[in-house]
Amino acid sequence: MNAKQPSENEQYLSASNRITAVVVMVIGSLGLIDIVAEWRTLGGLVAGCLIALLMLAAYVGLFRPSVTLRPDSLLIRNHIRDHVVPWNLITDVDMTDILRVHVGDRRLRCPGVQLVMRDMRKQRVGGSKLKADSSVSRAEFVVDRIDYHLSKYGESGSADAQVVTSWARPELGIAAVLAVVALIAQLLR
């Protein structure tokens, strides 16, 4: 594959997961609108909080994960944590069922880039040919892009660079608030 010149940032994610998350969030929003319009009770508040928690779970599990290639580092957004990995610390990149980035003896899993089981079976059996837009082809493209960035920026990092890991504070905070409100509403019912 021809590697294109790097842009400022390149983001890779699972489009099908994002579509599923959007569908779930739209259906949840319709449910919340119905509850606000019709169910103005503590039971309605509990139901609304539970629906909002399910919508948040869809966002965190399906919409949030991604891999962003930047000139200075690789940003891995997992379900509830972010990892910023300087290029010079990455020792290897490979695919199992999802993308894995090796940093010394650690392996950071990247659920934003996944292989579809159907494509994995086709690849193993070797029967029907994989389509050009299969998950295997997309994953190989992402691995090639990361390898390109490694060769271009891998030597330019600082000697004292470290992997910076942080929690997804907004998402965890929203989940905590919704759970507390649902619990208080349930106790007051």
mmCIF file of N, CA and C in Angstrom, residues 40-104:
data_model
loop_
_atom_site.group_PDB
_atom_site.id
_atom_site.type_symbol
_atom_site.label_atom_id
_atom_site.label_comp_id
_atom_site.label_asym_id
_atom_site.label_seq_id
_atom_site.Cartn_x
_atom_site.Cartn_y
_atom_site.Cartn_z
ATOM 1 N N ARG A 40 -43.828 12.522 34.803
ATOM 2 C CA ARG A 40 -43.150 13.460 35.709
ATOM 3 C C ARG A 40 -43.278 12.994 37.150
ATOM 4 N N THR A 41 -42.772 11.802 37.434
ATOM 5 C CA THR A 41 -42.811 11.224 38.774
ATOM 6 C C THR A 41 -41.413 10.737 39.135
ATOM 7 N N LEU A 42 -41.247 10.297 40.378
ATOM 8 C CA LEU A 42 -39.951 9.746 40.777
ATOM 9 C C LEU A 42 -39.656 8.458 40.014
ATOM 10 N N GLY A 43 -40.693 7.674 39.720
ATOM 11 C CA GLY A 43 -40.499 6.479 38.890
ATOM 12 C C GLY A 43 -40.022 6.841 37.499
ATOM 13 N N GLY A 44 -40.541 7.923 36.962
ATOM 14 C CA GLY A 44 -40.089 8.412 35.660
ATOM 15 C C GLY A 44 -38.651 8.885 35.709
ATOM 16 N N LEU A 45 -38.266 9.503 36.844
ATOM 17 C CA LEU A 45 -36.883 9.947 36.995
ATOM 18 C C LEU A 45 -35.929 8.752 37.037
ATOM 19 N N VAL A 46 -36.324 7.698 37.752
ATOM 20 C CA VAL A 46 -35.506 6.484 37.800
ATOM 21 C C VAL A 46 -35.369 5.892 36.391
ATOM 22 N N ALA A 47 -36.490 5.769 35.685
ATOM 23 C CA ALA A 47 -36.457 5.215 34.328
ATOM 24 C C ALA A 47 -35.608 6.088 33.407
ATOM 25 N N GLY A 48 -35.751 7.402 33.528
ATOM 26 C CA GLY A 48 -34.955 8.311 32.709
ATOM 27 C C GLY A 48 -33.465 8.180 32.980
ATOM 28 N N CYS A 49 -33.083 8.045 34.255
ATOM 29 C CA CYS A 49 -31.666 7.867 34.601
ATOM 30 C C CYS A 49 -31.130 6.551 34.045
ATOM 31 N N LEU A 50 -31.939 5.496 34.119
ATOM 32 C CA LEU A 50 -31.496 4.205 33.591
ATOM 33 C C LEU A 50 -31.324 4.250 32.073
ATOM 34 N N ILE A 51 -32.256 4.909 31.396
ATOM 35 C CA ILE A 51 -32.126 5.062 29.943
ATOM 36 C C ILE A 51 -30.872 5.881 29.615
ATOM 37 N N ALA A 52 -30.648 6.959 30.367
ATOM 38 C CA ALA A 52 -29.461 7.783 30.130
ATOM 39 C C ALA A 52 -28.183 6.987 30.402
ATOM 40 N N LEU A 53 -28.182 6.128 31.417
ATOM 41 C CA LEU A 53 -27.016 5.274 31.682
ATOM 42 C C LEU A 53 -26.768 4.299 30.530
ATOM 43 N N LEU A 54 -27.836 3.748 29.965
ATOM 44 C CA LEU A 54 -27.678 2.859 28.811
ATOM 45 C C LEU A 54 -27.143 3.616 27.593
ATOM 46 N N MET A 55 -27.614 4.843 27.414
ATOM 47 C CA MET A 55 -27.099 5.665 26.315
ATOM 48 C C MET A 55 -25.613 5.972 26.523
ATOM 49 N N LEU A 56 -25.236 6.261 27.760
ATOM 50 C CA LEU A 56 -23.838 6.526 28.076
ATOM 51 C C LEU A 56 -22.989 5.277 27.846
ATOM 52 N N ALA A 57 -23.531 4.120 28.211
ATOM 53 C CA ALA A 57 -22.811 2.861 27.975
ATOM 54 C C ALA A 57 -22.605 2.635 26.474
ATOM 55 N N ALA A 58 -23.609 2.960 25.658
ATOM 56 C CA ALA A 58 -23.455 2.836 24.205
ATOM 57 C C ALA A 58 -22.385 3.792 23.691
ATOM 58 N N TYR A 59 -22.370 4.999 24.222
ATOM 59 C CA TYR A 59 -21.347 5.969 23.818
ATOM 60 C C TYR A 59 -19.957 5.474 24.199
ATOM 61 N N VAL A 60 -19.804 5.071 25.461
ATOM 62 C CA VAL A 60 -18.492 4.645 25.963
ATOM 63 C C VAL A 60 -18.025 3.364 25.274
ATOM 64 N N GLY A 61 -18.935 2.426 25.077
ATOM 65 C CA GLY A 61 -18.547 1.136 24.517
ATOM 66 C C GLY A 61 -18.394 1.117 23.010
ATOM 67 N N LEU A 62 -19.181 1.933 22.320
ATOM 68 C CA LEU A 62 -19.197 1.857 20.862
ATOM 69 C C LEU A 62 -18.685 3.118 20.156
ATOM 70 N N PHE A 63 -18.961 4.276 20.695
ATOM 71 C CA PHE A 63 -18.654 5.526 19.998
ATOM 72 C C PHE A 63 -17.265 6.075 20.355
ATOM 73 N N ARG A 64 -16.872 5.973 21.597
ATOM 74 C CA ARG A 64 -15.656 6.612 22.093
ATOM 75 C C ARG A 64 -14.345 6.000 21.598
ATOM 76 N N PRO A 65 -14.193 4.672 21.517
ATOM 77 C CA PRO A 65 -12.886 4.106 21.164
ATOM 78 C C PRO A 65 -12.384 4.559 19.782
ATOM 79 N N SER A 66 -11.126 4.991 19.771
ATOM 80 C CA SER A 66 -10.498 5.401 18.511
ATOM 81 C C SER A 66 -8.985 5.412 18.688
ATOM 82 N N VAL A 67 -8.292 5.528 17.573
ATOM 83 C CA VAL A 67 -6.838 5.641 17.552
ATOM 84 C C VAL A 67 -6.529 6.865 16.703
ATOM 85 N N THR A 68 -5.775 7.811 17.285
ATOM 86 C CA THR A 68 -5.429 9.035 16.577
ATOM 87 C C THR A 68 -3.920 9.138 16.449
ATOM 88 N N LEU A 69 -3.450 9.251 15.219
ATOM 89 C CA LEU A 69 -2.024 9.408 14.938
ATOM 90 C C LEU A 69 -1.732 10.893 14.844
ATOM 91 N N ARG A 70 -0.817 11.344 15.677
ATOM 92 C CA ARG A 70 -0.420 12.748 15.695
ATOM 93 C C ARG A 70 1.084 12.813 15.479
ATOM 94 N N PRO A 71 1.599 13.934 15.026
ATOM 95 C CA PRO A 71 3.046 14.011 14.798
ATOM 96 C C PRO A 71 3.879 13.734 16.055
ATOM 97 N N ASP A 72 3.383 14.092 17.224
ATOM 98 C CA ASP A 72 4.169 13.904 18.438
ATOM 99 C C ASP A 72 3.865 12.617 19.195
ATOM 100 N N SER A 73 2.692 12.008 18.957
ATOM 101 C CA SER A 73 2.321 10.824 19.739
ATOM 102 C C SER A 73 1.150 10.093 19.101
ATOM 103 N N LEU A 74 0.875 8.937 19.684
ATOM 104 C CA LEU A 74 -0.284 8.130 19.306
ATOM 105 C C LEU A 74 -1.277 8.227 20.452
ATOM 106 N N LEU A 75 -2.506 8.627 20.157
ATOM 107 C CA LEU A 75 -3.557 8.732 21.170
ATOM 108 C C LEU A 75 -4.478 7.536 21.023
ATOM 109 N N ILE A 76 -4.568 6.731 22.076
ATOM 110 C CA ILE A 76 -5.447 5.573 22.098
ATOM 111 C C ILE A 76 -6.588 5.886 23.057
ATOM 112 N N ARG A 77 -7.794 6.015 22.515
ATOM 113 C CA ARG A 77 -8.978 6.257 23.357
ATOM 114 C C ARG A 77 -9.702 4.935 23.517
ATOM 115 N N ASN A 78 -9.594 4.355 24.694
ATOM 116 C CA ASN A 78 -10.324 3.134 25.005
ATOM 117 C C ASN A 78 -11.644 3.504 25.663
ATOM 118 N N HIS A 79 -12.349 2.523 26.192
ATOM 119 C CA HIS A 79 -13.678 2.770 26.744
ATOM 120 C C HIS A 79 -13.664 3.819 27.851
ATOM 121 N N ILE A 80 -12.811 3.670 28.837
ATOM 122 C CA ILE A 80 -12.812 4.632 29.946
ATOM 123 C C ILE A 80 -11.436 5.212 30.245
ATOM 124 N N ARG A 81 -10.455 4.942 29.389
ATOM 125 C CA ARG A 81 -9.124 5.505 29.581
ATOM 126 C C ARG A 81 -8.544 5.976 28.259
ATOM 127 N N ASP A 82 -7.681 6.961 28.362
ATOM 128 C CA ASP A 82 -6.915 7.465 27.220
ATOM 129 C C ASP A 82 -5.437 7.218 27.488
ATOM 130 N N HIS A 83 -4.720 6.804 26.445
ATOM 131 C CA HIS A 83 -3.274 6.608 26.532
ATOM 132 C C HIS A 83 -2.629 7.481 25.463
ATOM 133 N N VAL A 84 -1.716 8.328 25.876
ATOM 134 C CA VAL A 84 -0.931 9.119 24.933
ATOM 135 C C VAL A 84 0.468 8.504 24.926
ATOM 136 N N VAL A 85 0.848 7.930 23.766
ATOM 137 C CA VAL A 85 2.091 7.181 23.658
ATOM 138 C C VAL A 85 3.029 7.914 22.692
ATOM 139 N N PRO A 86 4.160 8.411 23.199
ATOM 140 C CA PRO A 86 5.144 9.020 22.291
ATOM 141 C C PRO A 86 5.662 7.971 21.303
ATOM 142 N N TRP A 87 5.929 8.395 20.101
ATOM 143 C CA TRP A 87 6.338 7.463 19.045
ATOM 144 C C TRP A 87 7.599 6.686 19.396
ATOM 145 N N ASN A 88 8.530 7.307 20.092
ATOM 146 C CA ASN A 88 9.800 6.633 20.364
ATOM 147 C C ASN A 88 9.666 5.507 21.395
ATOM 148 N N LEU A 89 8.538 5.394 22.082
ATOM 149 C CA LEU A 89 8.340 4.323 23.062
ATOM 150 C C LEU A 89 7.683 3.083 22.456
ATOM 151 N N ILE A 90 7.124 3.201 21.266
ATOM 152 C CA ILE A 90 6.429 2.078 20.636
ATOM 153 C C ILE A 90 7.459 1.110 20.058
ATOM 154 N N THR A 91 7.353 -0.159 20.472
ATOM 155 C CA THR A 91 8.295 -1.171 19.992
ATOM 156 C C THR A 91 7.706 -2.036 18.883
ATOM 157 N N ASP A 92 6.374 -2.180 18.855
ATOM 158 C CA ASP A 92 5.745 -3.010 17.825
ATOM 159 C C ASP A 92 4.254 -2.701 17.774
ATOM 160 N N VAL A 93 3.645 -3.043 16.649
ATOM 161 C CA VAL A 93 2.206 -2.911 16.455
ATOM 162 C C VAL A 93 1.742 -4.165 15.746
ATOM 163 N N ASP A 94 0.653 -4.773 16.225
ATOM 164 C CA ASP A 94 0.120 -5.947 15.549
ATOM 165 C C ASP A 94 -1.390 -6.020 15.727
ATOM 166 N N MET A 95 -1.976 -6.962 15.000
ATOM 167 C CA MET A 95 -3.426 -7.178 15.054
ATOM 168 C C MET A 95 -3.688 -8.592 15.546
ATOM 169 N N THR A 96 -4.567 -8.721 16.516
ATOM 170 C CA THR A 96 -5.154 -10.016 16.858
ATOM 171 C C THR A 96 -6.610 -9.860 16.477
ATOM 172 N N ASP A 97 -7.505 -9.824 17.437
ATOM 173 C CA ASP A 97 -8.880 -9.451 17.126
ATOM 174 C C ASP A 97 -9.028 -7.934 17.120
ATOM 175 N N ILE A 98 -8.127 -7.237 17.846
ATOM 176 C CA ILE A 98 -8.073 -5.778 17.830
ATOM 177 C C ILE A 98 -6.614 -5.341 17.708
ATOM 178 N N LEU A 99 -6.427 -4.074 17.444
ATOM 179 C CA LEU A 99 -5.088 -3.510 17.306
ATOM 180 C C LEU A 99 -4.385 -3.516 18.662
ATOM 181 N N ARG A 100 -3.117 -3.931 18.653
ATOM 182 C CA ARG A 100 -2.308 -3.899 19.878
ATOM 183 C C ARG A 100 -1.050 -3.088 19.612
ATOM 184 N N VAL A 101 -0.750 -2.194 20.552
ATOM 185 C CA VAL A 101 0.453 -1.377 20.479
ATOM 186 C C VAL A 101 1.357 -1.819 21.618
ATOM 187 N N HIS A 102 2.579 -2.237 21.270
ATOM 188 C CA HIS A 102 3.536 -2.705 22.260
ATOM 189 C C HIS A 102 4.413 -1.539 22.697
ATOM 190 N N VAL A 103 4.463 -1.333 23.999
ATOM 191 C CA VAL A 103 5.295 -0.289 24.589
ATOM 192 C C VAL A 103 6.157 -0.979 25.637
ATOM 193 N N GLY A 104 7.382 -1.329 25.260
ATOM 194 C CA GLY A 104 8.221 -2.107 26.168
ATOM 195 C C GLY A 104 7.572 -3.463 26.413
#
